[in-house]
Each structure stands twice: as structure tokens, then as C-alpha cells.
């Protein structure tokens, strides 16, 4: 078959970040840029000849062009079959589901997640391993090493695949199977949750608003919520995936999902609101006029997991990323199971899930999931909440307040300083690192520093060590301030500051979060010199 071997030269900076390679579309559109990275993925792998690759993305601008290139390169590099989502669509959790179900060698997911899309916005590419999860660091490092040495790439020349048509086509000797992006995922959700109970809930007049933010979960939410579960038409809004997400920022948080937040605080608000991000792995859930932090959501879901058919046997363990609040730790302690603390990045949960050490995982960055796939899963979290609401027949607010009454409340907030200069951001972190020894034991008003370190993680399964994963300042009452730089941005640097305080007294659970954390917020600036070093007097996003 006509395979071209084209010479190329490396591009600097093709280093996967927290979740794959994310850059502006224009960067990916440079001749050979995408091809180099895809060839580097293939060069870093062994044993895929004749095997199956899964391919799909969140439908953002450049998705189709990238799929065409990757199909041709997969054919030229010797894959036997590619399963590609119709119209190039596969949500990140659905891609993980398809990889696992069809025992694929791995998968390529095209997304820049919650970052905006469009000709002047972001694109991304990520490799997932055969277990279905994001490639671990040793694989992403190997990909990066290959990208810095790549001298040629292989691409199939000729033929065409119609990705809008279900069924099998061929590119040379390689089969391309265009699959329904929703079917396998729906079947998995049906096995995990009590669809009959949720159907009865909707039949009783329960109202929900699901904002797909013109991103990938639209077709999934329509099929499941309005299709299988009988939610009234119009429950899913912004349900058509668009290449530019309708000009929006598909990040389900209080700032970017403002339409949903407004609808949930209106006088005729539905009972339950939810939104998902660009590629469908994040979620935000809201009750009527009531916001639940992702950290609390993880804790409440873990405490109530047995109410869902897929988890009646209980949880083996819980895992959370280090900056995520310690609410889940309290649930784990109450259940008599372990809570693992990993660095930021879903890839760190893979080994724990594979080894059966953890069943639920969650992150403060609006990510929750379980061992059903190896990615966080926005709709899964929404369905688990629905299952819980259907069984308990209480409002979300009542369920969360009951939870706090039993376990105490971890007041929690993340302050993001976006688009600051890389030099300022690095300087601030270096300064913090340099002051760790001085911080230990210091008193700041009522707060005494019990521990100050740069978080390092030793994977309990394979012993791999990940250093410099964020600065922790932990106080003697368990309150914490955590500082780290985002690994998912494409412009300048984003400083994330995570602030947490535990409040056992139910009489004090009603406070406003920012007010409850006010002393620690001031301290966060004092310790790191944020205003001084960045010139910013306030964060750009507070969640
Ligand atoms: C990715 C990772 C998450 C991480 C998040 C934020 O999510 O998969 O594990 O928590 O980025 O990372 P950072 O704080 O470095 O920006 P997604 O949804 O963007 O793939």
C-alpha cells in the first residue's frame, strides 16, 4: 500500500502536561507538528502491530483534520484496526470504556478538555494505555524523548474514510470501524446504576437541568437522561457539540457555567443541576440554590456508594489528589478503608484502580470517577447523584447538610491567578520552596505550621516516585494552604492556591465559604507574596 516516509525535524516543547499535549490550534496546524507528535507516540510503543487503536475527540475545531491524519498514520505504522467514534466524537470516559471493552492496545483522545475551542483557541492530544487510562509518566516521558529525536514519520497516502458512516471501511490493510460513540458507554452506565429508580424519580415530577455546554456530552446526556431515563425534553440544554463550543468556555464551574448557576438560583429552579466540560470527564453538580464543591461531592458519593447497584459491595478504598479537600479522608476513616493521596493528574489513580486498592477517585478540579473506566467521568457522577436522590428522596442540600452533620465540614476554595508571567510564577514557587524550612513550626495568629513541604508521591503499586507536586503548608488544626502551578494551560502560567479549613460544629456550617476561609486566604498571600510578586490583588477565578 502507498506508505510515504516523510522527513521531519523535531519541534521543541512537545512535552505532555498534566493531561496530554495542549497548545493553540495554530501551533498544531504547523506543517508536521501533529504528525511529529503522533509518530512519537507510536515510536514510544512496542507490540502494536496488527492491534486495535481507539480514536476520538470532543469535536472541537481541528478534530476532524487530526483524525484524518492519525488514521493514515496508524495505517502506515501497522495498526490492524482503528475504532473511531462517528463524526470523530468520543468523550474521554467513553474512549476509556471502548478501549477496555474491546481490549484495544490503546487510544488517542483529541481534546484540550475544559479549554475553549475554535481557530484561535486550544487543541490537545493524549495517549491512553490499554487499561483505558491516561499514559503514566514513564510513557509520556518516552513520547517526549521520541519527539525530540524524530526524523521521519510514516503516513498512508490515498483512500478516504467517511467517519460519518457507521461500519467497517479500510485504509490499505487497516480496518477502520466507525462506531456509535454512545452505545458502549450507555450499556456500562445501565449496569452501574438503578435506572428504574431514576425513571420513577423523573416520573414523579423531579426536574433537572443538564448543561452540556455545546461540548461532547450532549449526545450522551440526551440518550441517557431524556432517552433511557424519561427526563422531559429540554432537560439537556446546549446539547449539540460545536467546534467552538458556541463561543463558550466549556469548564463546568461557578464562573463559566454561569447560565446553569443562574437557573439553579431562580425562583422556579429545577431540583438538580449539572454540567460537564469539553471532553466530558469533569462535572459540576448543584442543588436548588446550593453549590456542592467537587471535594464534598466525592465524599458524599463515597459515603452513599452502596445505594447504587454497581457498588453494593462497598468500596475497596478512596483516592484523591493532594490539593483535594480532606472530606473524603473522613468518609474513608468512617468506612474503615484507606484514602490515598496522589499528585494532581488522573493518571496517578490508574495503578490504584488496576490493583483494586481504590474504587472511587476524585479531584478538586471537578473530576470524580470509579474503577468502571480509567478516566474521570462527568456523566457517571451525575448518574450516581441521581441514583442517590432517587433512593433517598431528599434534596441535594439536605443530603449534603446531613453529611456535614455526621462528618464535619471541610470549608474549601481554590483561587486561580491565570495568565501570570512564567518568570513571576516560577519565582514565587522557588521562593516558597526556599522558605519551607523556615515555615515549619511558625505561628501566624491562631495558626501554627505543622508541616511545610513540596509534595512527593511514591506509587504504592510500582514504587515510582514523583517529586515537586505542590507546596503544602499544613497547620496544627489540619487546615491547609496548597500552592501549585497548573499543568494544563496554554498561555503564561496559572497559579492555583487551594485553601481548606475543617469545621466540626454543625452550628457553624452555614457560613459563607470565603468568609469562613478569610484568615487563611490572607495568610496565603502573606506566605507566598502573591500580590507582591504577581501584581495581582485578587484571583481571576474562585471555585
Ligand atoms: C486534567 C487532569 C486532572 C487535573 C486537571 C487540572 O484534567 O486530568 O487530573 O486535576 O487537569 O490540572 P492542572 O491543575 O494542572 O491545570 P482535564 O479535565 O483538563 O483533563
Coordinates of C-alpha atoms and ligand atoms in Angstrom, one line a residue:
X1 CA 0.0 0.0 0.0
X2 CA 1.2 3.6 -0.6
X3 CA 3.1 4.4 2.5
X4 CA 5.0 7.6 2.5
X5 CA 8.0 8.1 4.8
X6 CA 8.4 11.8 5.2
X7 CA 11.5 13.5 6.7
X8 CA 10.9 15.9 9.5
X9 CA 12.7 17.8 12.3
X10 CA 11.8 18.0 16.0
X11 CA 9.7 20.8 17.5
X12 CA 10.7 21.9 20.9
X13 CA 8.2 21.7 23.7
X14 CA 6.2 18.7 22.7
X15 CA 6.1 17.7 26.3
X16 CA 2.8 16.3 27.6
X17 CA 1.5 18.2 30.6
X18 CA -1.0 17.2 33.3
X19 CA -3.1 15.6 30.7
X20 CA -1.5 15.3 27.2
X21 CA -0.1 17.9 24.8
X22 CA -2.2 21.1 24.8
X23 CA -1.4 24.0 22.5
X24 CA -3.1 26.7 20.5
X25 CA -4.7 25.3 17.3
X26 CA -2.3 27.4 15.2
X27 CA 0.6 25.5 16.8
X28 CA -1.0 22.2 15.8
X29 CA -1.6 23.5 12.3
X30 CA 2.1 24.0 11.6
X31 CA 3.2 21.5 8.9
X32 CA 4.4 18.3 10.6
X33 CA 3.6 19.4 14.2
X34 CA 0.7 16.9 14.7
X35 CA 2.5 14.3 12.6
X36 CA 5.7 14.5 14.7
X37 CA 3.8 14.0 17.9
X38 CA 1.7 11.1 16.7
X39 CA 4.8 9.4 15.3
X40 CA 6.5 10.0 18.6
X41 CA 3.6 8.2 20.4
X42 CA 3.9 5.3 18.0
X43 CA 7.7 5.2 18.3
X44 CA 7.5 5.1 22.1
X45 CA 5.2 2.0 22.0
X46 CA 6.1 -1.6 21.3
X47 CA 4.0 -4.5 20.1
X48 CA 1.0 -2.8 18.5
X49 CA 1.4 -4.3 15.0
X50 CA -2.0 -5.7 14.0
X51 CA -3.6 -4.4 17.2
X52 CA -6.6 -2.1 17.8
X53 CA -6.4 1.6 18.4
X54 CA -9.3 3.7 19.7
X55 CA -9.7 7.2 18.3
X56 CA -12.0 10.1 19.0
X57 CA -12.3 13.5 20.4
X58 CA -14.5 16.2 21.8
X59 CA -15.5 17.6 18.4
X60 CA -13.6 20.8 18.8
X61 CA -12.1 22.8 15.9
X62 CA -9.4 20.7 14.1
X63 CA -10.8 17.4 15.4
X64 CA -11.7 16.1 12.0
X65 CA -8.4 17.1 10.4
X66 CA -6.5 15.5 13.2
X67 CA -8.5 12.3 12.9
X68 CA -7.8 12.0 9.2
X69 CA -4.0 12.4 9.8
X70 CA -4.0 9.9 12.7
X71 CA -6.0 7.3 10.8
X72 CA -3.5 7.5 8.0
X73 CA -0.5 7.3 10.3
X74 CA -2.0 4.4 12.2
X75 CA -2.4 2.5 9.0
X76 CA 1.2 3.3 7.9
X77 CA 2.6 2.3 11.2
X78 CA 0.9 -1.1 11.3
X79 CA -2.2 -1.0 13.4
X80 CA -4.6 -3.7 12.4
X81 CA -7.8 -1.8 13.3
X82 CA -8.9 1.6 14.5
X83 CA -12.2 2.1 16.3
X84 CA -13.2 5.7 15.7
X85 CA -16.3 7.4 17.1
X86 CA -18.8 8.5 14.5
X87 CA -18.2 12.1 13.4
X88 CA -14.9 11.8 15.3
X89 CA -16.7 12.0 18.6
X90 CA -15.8 10.1 21.8
X91 CA -15.9 11.6 25.2
X92 CA -12.8 10.9 27.3
X93 CA -14.6 8.5 29.6
X94 CA -16.3 6.8 26.7
X95 CA -12.9 6.4 25.0
X96 CA -11.7 4.7 28.1
X97 CA -14.8 2.5 28.2
X98 CA -14.3 1.5 24.5
X99 CA -10.6 0.8 25.0
X100 CA -11.4 -1.5 27.9
X101 CA -14.4 -3.3 26.4
X102 CA -12.7 -4.0 23.0
X103 CA -9.3 -4.8 24.6
X104 CA -7.6 -2.3 22.4
X105 CA -3.9 -1.7 22.6
X106 CA -4.5 1.9 23.5
X107 CA -6.3 5.0 22.3
X108 CA -5.8 8.6 21.2
X109 CA -8.1 11.2 22.6
X110 CA -8.3 14.6 20.9
X111 CA -9.2 17.3 23.4
X112 CA -8.0 20.3 25.3
X113 CA -10.6 19.4 27.9
X114 CA -12.2 22.4 29.5
X115 CA -10.1 24.9 27.5
X116 CA -12.1 26.9 24.8
X117 CA -12.1 25.7 21.2
X118 CA -12.0 27.4 17.8
X119 CA -9.4 28.5 15.3
X120 CA -7.7 30.8 17.8
X121 CA -8.2 28.6 20.9
X122 CA -6.9 25.3 22.1
X123 CA -6.4 21.8 20.8
X124 CA -4.9 18.8 22.5
X125 CA -3.9 15.2 22.1
X126 CA -3.4 12.5 24.7
X127 CA -2.4 8.8 24.5
X128 CA -4.3 6.3 26.7
X129 CA -2.9 2.9 27.5
X130 CA -4.6 -0.5 27.2
X131 CA -6.1 -0.3 30.7
X132 CA -8.0 2.7 29.4
X133 CA -6.3 5.4 31.4
X134 CA -4.0 8.3 30.6
X135 CA -0.5 7.2 29.9
X136 CA 1.6 7.2 33.1
X137 CA 4.7 9.5 33.4
X138 CA 7.2 6.9 32.1
X139 CA 5.2 6.7 28.9
X140 CA 4.7 10.4 28.4
X141 CA 8.4 10.9 29.1
X142 CA 9.2 8.4 26.4
X143 CA 6.9 10.1 24.0
X144 CA 8.6 13.4 24.7
X145 CA 12.0 11.9 24.3
X146 CA 11.0 10.5 20.9
X147 CA 9.5 13.9 19.9
X148 CA 12.9 15.5 20.4
X149 CA 14.6 13.0 18.2
X150 CA 12.0 12.3 15.5
X151 CA 13.5 12.4 11.9
X152 CA 10.7 11.0 9.8
X153 CA 7.1 10.0 10.0
X154 CA 5.0 7.3 8.2
X155 CA 1.7 8.2 6.6
X156 CA -0.7 6.3 4.3
X157 CA -1.3 8.1 1.1
X158 CA -4.6 7.7 -0.7
X159 CA -8.0 6.3 0.1
X160 CA -10.5 8.0 2.3
X161 CA -12.6 7.2 5.3
X162 CA -16.1 8.6 5.9
X163 CA -16.2 9.0 9.7
X164 CA -19.9 10.0 9.5
X165 CA -20.9 6.5 8.4
X166 CA -21.1 3.6 10.9
X167 CA -19.4 0.3 9.9
X168 CA -16.1 -1.0 8.6
X169 CA -14.0 0.7 5.9
X170 CA -10.4 0.1 5.0
X171 CA -7.3 2.2 4.7
X172 CA -4.9 -0.1 2.9
X173 CA -4.7 -3.2 5.1
X174 CA -6.0 -1.5 8.2
X175 CA -9.7 -1.8 9.1
X176 CA -11.4 1.4 10.3
X177 CA -14.6 0.7 12.2
X178 CA -16.8 3.8 12.8
X179 CA -18.7 3.1 16.0
X180 CA -21.6 4.7 17.7
X181 CA -19.8 6.8 20.3
X182 CA -22.6 6.4 22.9
X183 CA -23.7 2.8 22.8
X184 CA -21.0 1.0 24.8
X185 CA -21.0 3.8 27.4
X186 CA -24.8 3.7 27.9
X187 CA -24.6 -0.1 28.4
X188 CA -22.0 0.4 31.1
X189 CA -24.0 3.0 32.9
X190 CA -27.1 0.8 32.9
X191 CA -25.1 -1.9 34.7
X192 CA -23.9 0.5 37.4
X193 CA -27.0 2.5 38.3
X194 CA -30.6 1.8 39.2
X195 CA -32.2 3.2 36.0
X196 CA -35.7 2.1 37.2
X197 CA -35.4 4.1 40.4
X198 CA -34.2 7.1 38.5
X199 CA -37.0 6.7 35.9
X200 CA -39.5 6.7 38.8
X201 CA -37.9 9.9 40.2
X202 CA -38.4 11.7 36.9
X203 CA -41.9 10.3 36.6
X204 CA -42.7 11.8 40.0
X205 CA -42.1 15.3 38.6
X206 CA -38.4 15.7 39.7
X207 CA -36.8 18.4 37.5
X208 CA -33.3 18.6 36.3
X209 CA -31.2 20.9 34.1
X210 CA -28.1 19.4 32.4
X211 CA -25.9 21.9 30.6
X212 CA -23.7 20.1 28.1
X213 CA -22.1 23.5 27.2
X214 CA -22.2 22.6 23.5
X215 CA -19.5 20.1 24.2
X216 CA -19.1 16.4 23.9
X217 CA -21.6 15.1 26.5
X218 CA -24.7 16.4 24.6
X219 CA -25.4 13.2 22.7
X220 CA -24.6 11.1 25.8
X221 CA -26.8 13.1 28.1
X222 CA -29.7 13.2 25.6
X223 CA -29.5 9.4 25.1
X224 CA -29.3 8.6 28.8
X225 CA -31.3 11.3 30.6
X226 CA -34.1 12.1 28.0
X227 CA -33.9 8.7 26.3
X228 CA -33.3 5.9 28.8
X229 CA -34.4 7.7 32.0
X230 CA -37.5 9.5 30.7
X231 CA -36.5 13.0 31.8
X232 CA -38.6 15.6 29.9
X233 CA -37.4 17.0 26.6
X234 CA -35.4 20.2 27.3
X235 CA -33.7 18.7 30.4
X236 CA -30.5 18.7 28.4
X237 CA -29.6 22.2 27.2
X238 CA -26.8 23.2 24.8
X239 CA -26.7 19.6 23.8
X240 CA -25.2 19.9 20.3
X241 CA -21.4 19.6 20.2
X242 CA -20.0 22.6 18.3
X243 CA -16.4 23.1 17.1
X244 CA -16.1 26.3 19.2
X245 CA -18.5 25.3 22.0
X246 CA -20.8 28.1 20.9
X247 CA -18.1 30.6 21.8
X248 CA -18.3 29.5 25.4
X249 CA -15.7 28.2 27.8
X250 CA -16.7 24.6 28.5
X251 CA -15.5 24.4 32.0
X252 CA -18.2 23.4 34.5
X253 CA -17.5 25.7 37.4
X254 CA -19.3 28.7 39.0
X255 CA -17.7 31.2 36.7
X256 CA -18.0 29.5 33.3
X257 CA -21.3 27.6 33.8
X258 CA -23.0 30.9 34.9
X259 CA -26.2 30.2 33.0
X260 CA -26.7 27.0 34.9
X261 CA -25.8 28.7 38.2
X262 CA -28.4 31.4 37.4
X263 CA -31.1 28.8 36.5
X264 CA -30.4 26.9 39.7
X265 CA -30.9 30.0 41.9
X266 CA -34.1 31.3 40.1
X267 CA -37.4 31.1 41.9
X268 CA -38.6 28.2 39.7
X269 CA -35.2 26.4 39.8
X270 CA -35.1 22.7 39.0
X271 CA -34.3 20.2 41.8
X272 CA -30.9 19.3 40.4
X273 CA -28.5 20.9 38.0
X274 CA -25.3 19.6 36.4
X275 CA -22.8 20.5 33.7
X276 CA -19.9 18.8 32.1
X277 CA -16.8 20.0 30.3
X278 CA -15.4 19.9 26.7
X279 CA -14.5 16.2 26.7
X280 CA -17.0 15.0 29.3
X281 CA -14.7 14.0 32.2
X282 CA -15.5 16.9 34.5
X283 CA -18.7 17.6 36.3
X284 CA -20.3 20.2 38.5
X285 CA -23.5 19.4 40.4
X286 CA -25.9 21.8 42.0
X287 CA -28.9 21.6 44.2
X288 CA -31.6 24.2 44.2
X289 CA -29.7 27.4 45.1
X290 CA -27.0 25.1 46.6
X291 CA -23.5 24.5 45.3
X292 CA -21.6 21.4 46.2
X293 CA -17.8 21.5 45.9
X294 CA -16.2 18.7 43.9
X295 CA -14.4 17.6 47.1
X296 CA -17.7 17.4 49.0
X297 CA -19.3 15.6 46.1
X298 CA -16.6 12.9 46.2
X299 CA -17.1 12.5 50.0
X300 CA -20.9 12.3 49.8
X301 CA -20.9 9.9 46.8
X302 CA -18.4 7.7 48.6
X303 CA -20.4 7.7 51.8
X304 CA -23.5 6.7 49.8
X305 CA -22.0 4.4 47.2
X306 CA -23.8 1.3 48.4
X307 CA -27.1 2.7 47.2
X308 CA -26.1 2.2 43.6
X309 CA -26.2 -1.4 42.2
X310 CA -22.6 -1.2 40.9
X311 CA -21.2 -0.5 44.3
X312 CA -23.4 -2.6 46.7
X313 CA -20.3 -4.4 47.8
X314 CA -18.8 -1.2 49.2
X315 CA -15.5 0.5 48.3
X316 CA -12.0 -1.0 48.5
X317 CA -10.6 2.4 49.0
X318 CA -10.8 6.1 48.0
X319 CA -8.2 8.1 46.3
X320 CA -7.9 11.9 46.0
X321 CA -5.4 14.3 44.6
X322 CA -3.3 16.1 47.2
X323 CA -4.9 19.5 46.8
X324 CA -8.4 18.0 47.0
X325 CA -10.0 18.6 50.4
X326 CA -9.8 16.0 53.2
X327 CA -13.5 15.5 53.3
X328 CA -13.1 12.1 51.6
X329 CA -10.5 11.1 54.2
X330 CA -13.1 11.4 56.9
X331 CA -15.5 9.2 55.0
X332 CA -12.8 6.6 54.4
X333 CA -12.0 6.6 58.1
X334 CA -15.6 6.1 59.0
X335 CA -15.9 3.2 56.5
X336 CA -12.7 1.7 57.7
X337 CA -11.0 1.9 54.3
X338 CA -7.9 3.7 53.1
X339 CA -7.8 7.1 51.5
X340 CA -4.8 7.5 49.1
X341 CA -3.3 11.0 48.4
X342 CA -1.8 11.3 44.9
X343 CA -0.4 14.2 42.9
X344 CA -2.7 16.1 40.6
X345 CA -3.5 14.2 37.4
X346 CA -5.9 11.4 36.8
X347 CA -3.0 9.2 35.5
X348 CA -1.9 8.7 39.1
X349 CA -5.1 6.9 40.0
X350 CA -4.5 4.2 37.3
X351 CA -2.3 1.9 39.3
X352 CA -4.5 2.1 42.4
X353 CA -7.6 1.2 40.4
X354 CA -5.9 -1.6 38.5
X355 CA -4.6 -3.1 41.7
X356 CA -8.0 -2.9 43.3
X357 CA -6.8 -0.6 46.1
X358 CA -9.2 2.2 45.3
X359 CA -12.8 2.1 43.9
X360 CA -13.6 5.8 43.9
X361 CA -11.3 8.7 43.0
X362 CA -11.8 12.4 42.9
X363 CA -10.1 15.7 42.4
X364 CA -11.0 19.3 43.4
X365 CA -10.8 20.2 39.6
X366 CA -14.4 18.9 39.1
X367 CA -13.3 15.3 38.5
X368 CA -14.9 12.2 40.0
X369 CA -14.9 8.6 38.9
X370 CA -14.6 5.0 39.8
X371 CA -13.0 1.7 38.6
X372 CA -15.6 1.4 35.9
X373 CA -13.2 3.1 33.5
X374 CA -9.8 4.7 33.9
X375 CA -10.7 8.3 33.4
X376 CA -12.8 10.7 35.5
X377 CA -16.4 10.6 34.3
X378 CA -18.7 13.6 34.4
X379 CA -22.0 11.8 33.5
X380 CA -21.1 8.9 35.8
X381 CA -21.0 11.3 38.7
X382 CA -24.3 12.9 37.7
X383 CA -25.9 9.5 37.4
X384 CA -24.6 8.4 40.8
X385 CA -26.1 11.6 42.3
X386 CA -29.4 10.9 40.5
X387 CA -29.3 7.3 41.9
X388 CA -28.7 8.7 45.3
X389 CA -31.5 11.3 45.0
X390 CA -33.9 8.6 43.7
X391 CA -33.2 6.3 46.6
X392 CA -33.1 8.8 49.4
X393 CA -35.8 11.1 48.1
X394 CA -34.3 14.1 49.8
X395 CA -33.0 17.3 48.3
X396 CA -29.3 17.6 47.5
X397 CA -29.0 20.3 50.1
X398 CA -30.4 18.0 52.8
X399 CA -28.2 15.2 51.8
X400 CA -25.0 17.3 51.9
X401 CA -26.0 19.1 55.2
X402 CA -26.7 15.7 56.8
X403 CA -23.3 14.6 55.6
X404 CA -21.6 17.6 57.2
X405 CA -23.5 17.0 60.4
X406 CA -22.1 13.4 60.6
X407 CA -18.6 14.0 59.3
X408 CA -18.0 17.7 59.8
X409 CA -17.5 20.3 57.0
X410 CA -14.2 21.0 55.2
X411 CA -14.6 24.6 54.0
X412 CA -12.7 24.6 50.8
X413 CA -11.9 27.0 48.0
X414 CA -9.5 27.3 45.1
X415 CA -8.1 30.6 43.9
X416 CA -6.7 30.8 40.4
X417 CA -4.4 33.5 39.2
X418 CA -4.5 33.0 35.4
X419 CA -2.1 34.3 32.8
X420 CA 0.7 35.5 35.0
X421 CA 4.2 35.7 33.7
X422 CA 6.1 32.4 33.7
X423 CA 9.1 34.1 35.4
X424 CA 6.9 35.5 38.2
X425 CA 5.2 32.2 38.7
X426 CA 8.4 30.3 38.9
X427 CA 9.9 32.9 41.1
X428 CA 7.1 32.6 43.5
X429 CA 7.3 28.9 43.7
X430 CA 11.1 29.0 44.1
X431 CA 10.7 31.5 46.9
X432 CA 8.2 29.2 48.6
X433 CA 10.4 26.2 48.2
X434 CA 13.2 28.2 49.7
X435 CA 11.2 29.2 52.7
X436 CA 9.9 25.7 53.6
X437 CA 12.5 25.1 56.4
X438 CA 11.7 28.5 58.0
X439 CA 7.9 27.9 57.9
X440 CA 7.9 24.7 59.9
X441 CA 6.7 25.5 63.5
X442 CA 6.0 29.2 62.8
X443 CA 2.9 30.8 64.3
X444 CA 0.6 33.0 62.2
X445 CA -2.1 34.3 64.6
X446 CA -4.1 31.3 65.6
X447 CA -2.4 29.1 63.1
X448 CA 0.8 27.1 63.8
X449 CA 2.6 25.4 60.8
X450 CA 2.8 21.7 61.5
X451 CA 4.2 20.7 58.1
X452 CA 5.6 22.6 55.1
X453 CA 6.9 20.6 52.2
X454 CA 7.0 20.1 48.5
X455 CA 4.7 17.1 48.0
X456 CA 6.4 13.9 46.7
X457 CA 4.5 10.7 45.9
X458 CA 5.7 7.2 45.9
X459 CA 3.2 5.0 44.0
X460 CA 2.4 2.1 46.3
X461 CA 2.0 -0.3 43.4
X462 CA 5.1 0.2 41.2
X463 CA 7.2 2.3 43.6
X464 CA 7.7 5.1 41.1
X465 CA 8.4 8.5 42.7
X466 CA 7.0 11.8 41.5
X467 CA 8.7 14.9 43.1
X468 CA 7.7 18.6 43.3
X469 CA 4.0 18.1 43.1
X470 CA 2.9 21.2 45.0
X471 CA 3.8 23.1 48.1
X472 CA 1.8 22.2 51.2
X473 CA 1.5 24.3 54.3
X474 CA -0.4 22.3 56.9
X475 CA -1.4 23.9 60.2
X476 CA -1.8 22.2 63.5
X477 CA -5.6 22.1 63.3
X478 CA -5.5 20.3 59.9
X479 CA -6.2 23.5 57.9
X480 CA -4.1 23.7 54.7
X481 CA -2.9 26.0 52.1
X482 CA -1.5 24.4 48.9
X483 CA 0.2 26.1 46.1
X484 CA 1.0 24.7 42.6
X485 CA 1.2 25.8 39.0
X486 CA -1.3 24.4 36.6
X487 CA -0.1 21.9 34.1
X488 CA -2.9 22.3 31.6
X489 CA -2.8 25.9 30.4
X490 CA -1.5 27.1 27.1
X491 CA -0.6 30.7 27.8
X492 CA 1.7 32.0 30.6
X493 CA 1.3 30.4 33.9
X494 CA -1.6 29.8 36.3
X495 CA -1.0 29.8 40.0
X496 CA -3.5 27.7 41.9
X497 CA -4.0 28.3 45.6
X498 CA -6.1 25.7 47.5
X499 CA -7.4 26.7 50.9
X500 CA -9.1 24.4 53.4
X501 CA -10.3 24.5 57.0
X502 CA -12.2 21.9 58.9
X503 CA -15.3 22.9 61.0
X504 CA -16.7 20.2 63.2
X505 CA -19.5 22.3 64.7
X506 CA -22.8 22.0 62.7
X507 CA -23.9 25.4 64.1
X508 CA -21.1 26.9 62.0
X509 CA -21.7 25.1 58.8
X510 CA -23.8 27.8 57.3
X511 CA -21.0 30.4 56.9
X512 CA -20.1 31.7 53.5
X513 CA -17.1 29.8 52.3
X514 CA -14.9 32.8 51.5
X515 CA -15.7 34.3 54.9
X516 CA -15.0 31.1 56.7
X517 CA -11.6 31.0 55.0
X518 CA -10.8 34.7 55.2
X519 CA -7.9 34.4 57.7
X520 CA -6.3 31.6 55.6
X521 CA -6.8 33.5 52.4
X522 CA -4.9 36.4 53.9
X523 CA -2.2 34.1 55.1
X524 CA -1.9 32.5 51.7
X525 CA -0.9 35.9 50.3
X526 CA 1.3 36.7 53.2
X527 CA 3.3 33.4 53.0
X528 CA 3.7 33.4 49.2
X529 CA 3.8 37.1 48.5
X530 CA 1.2 36.7 45.7
X531 CA 0.3 40.4 45.4
X532 CA 3.9 41.5 45.7
X533 CA 5.3 39.1 43.1
X534 CA 2.4 39.0 40.6
X535 CA 0.9 42.4 41.0
X536 CA -2.5 40.7 41.3
X537 CA -4.6 41.8 44.2
X538 CA -7.3 39.2 43.5
X539 CA -7.6 35.8 41.8
X540 CA -9.2 35.6 38.3
X541 CA -11.3 32.6 39.2
X542 CA -12.6 31.4 42.5
X543 CA -14.2 27.9 42.8
Ligands
LIG1 C1 -6.6 17.4 34.0 C2 -6.2 16.2 34.7 C3 -6.7 16.4 36.1 C4 -6.2 17.6 36.8 C5 -6.7 18.8 35.9 C6 -6.1 20.1 36.4 O1 -8.0 17.5 33.8 O2 -6.7 15.1 34.2 O3 -6.2 15.3 36.8 O4 -6.7 17.8 38.1 O5 -6.2 18.6 34.6 O6 -4.8 20.2 36.3 P1 -4.0 21.5 36.5 O7 -4.3 21.9 37.9 O8 -2.6 21.1 36.3 O9 -4.4 22.5 35.5 P2 -8.6 17.7 32.4 O10 -10.1 17.7 32.7 O11 -8.1 19.1 32.0 O12 -8.1 16.6 31.5

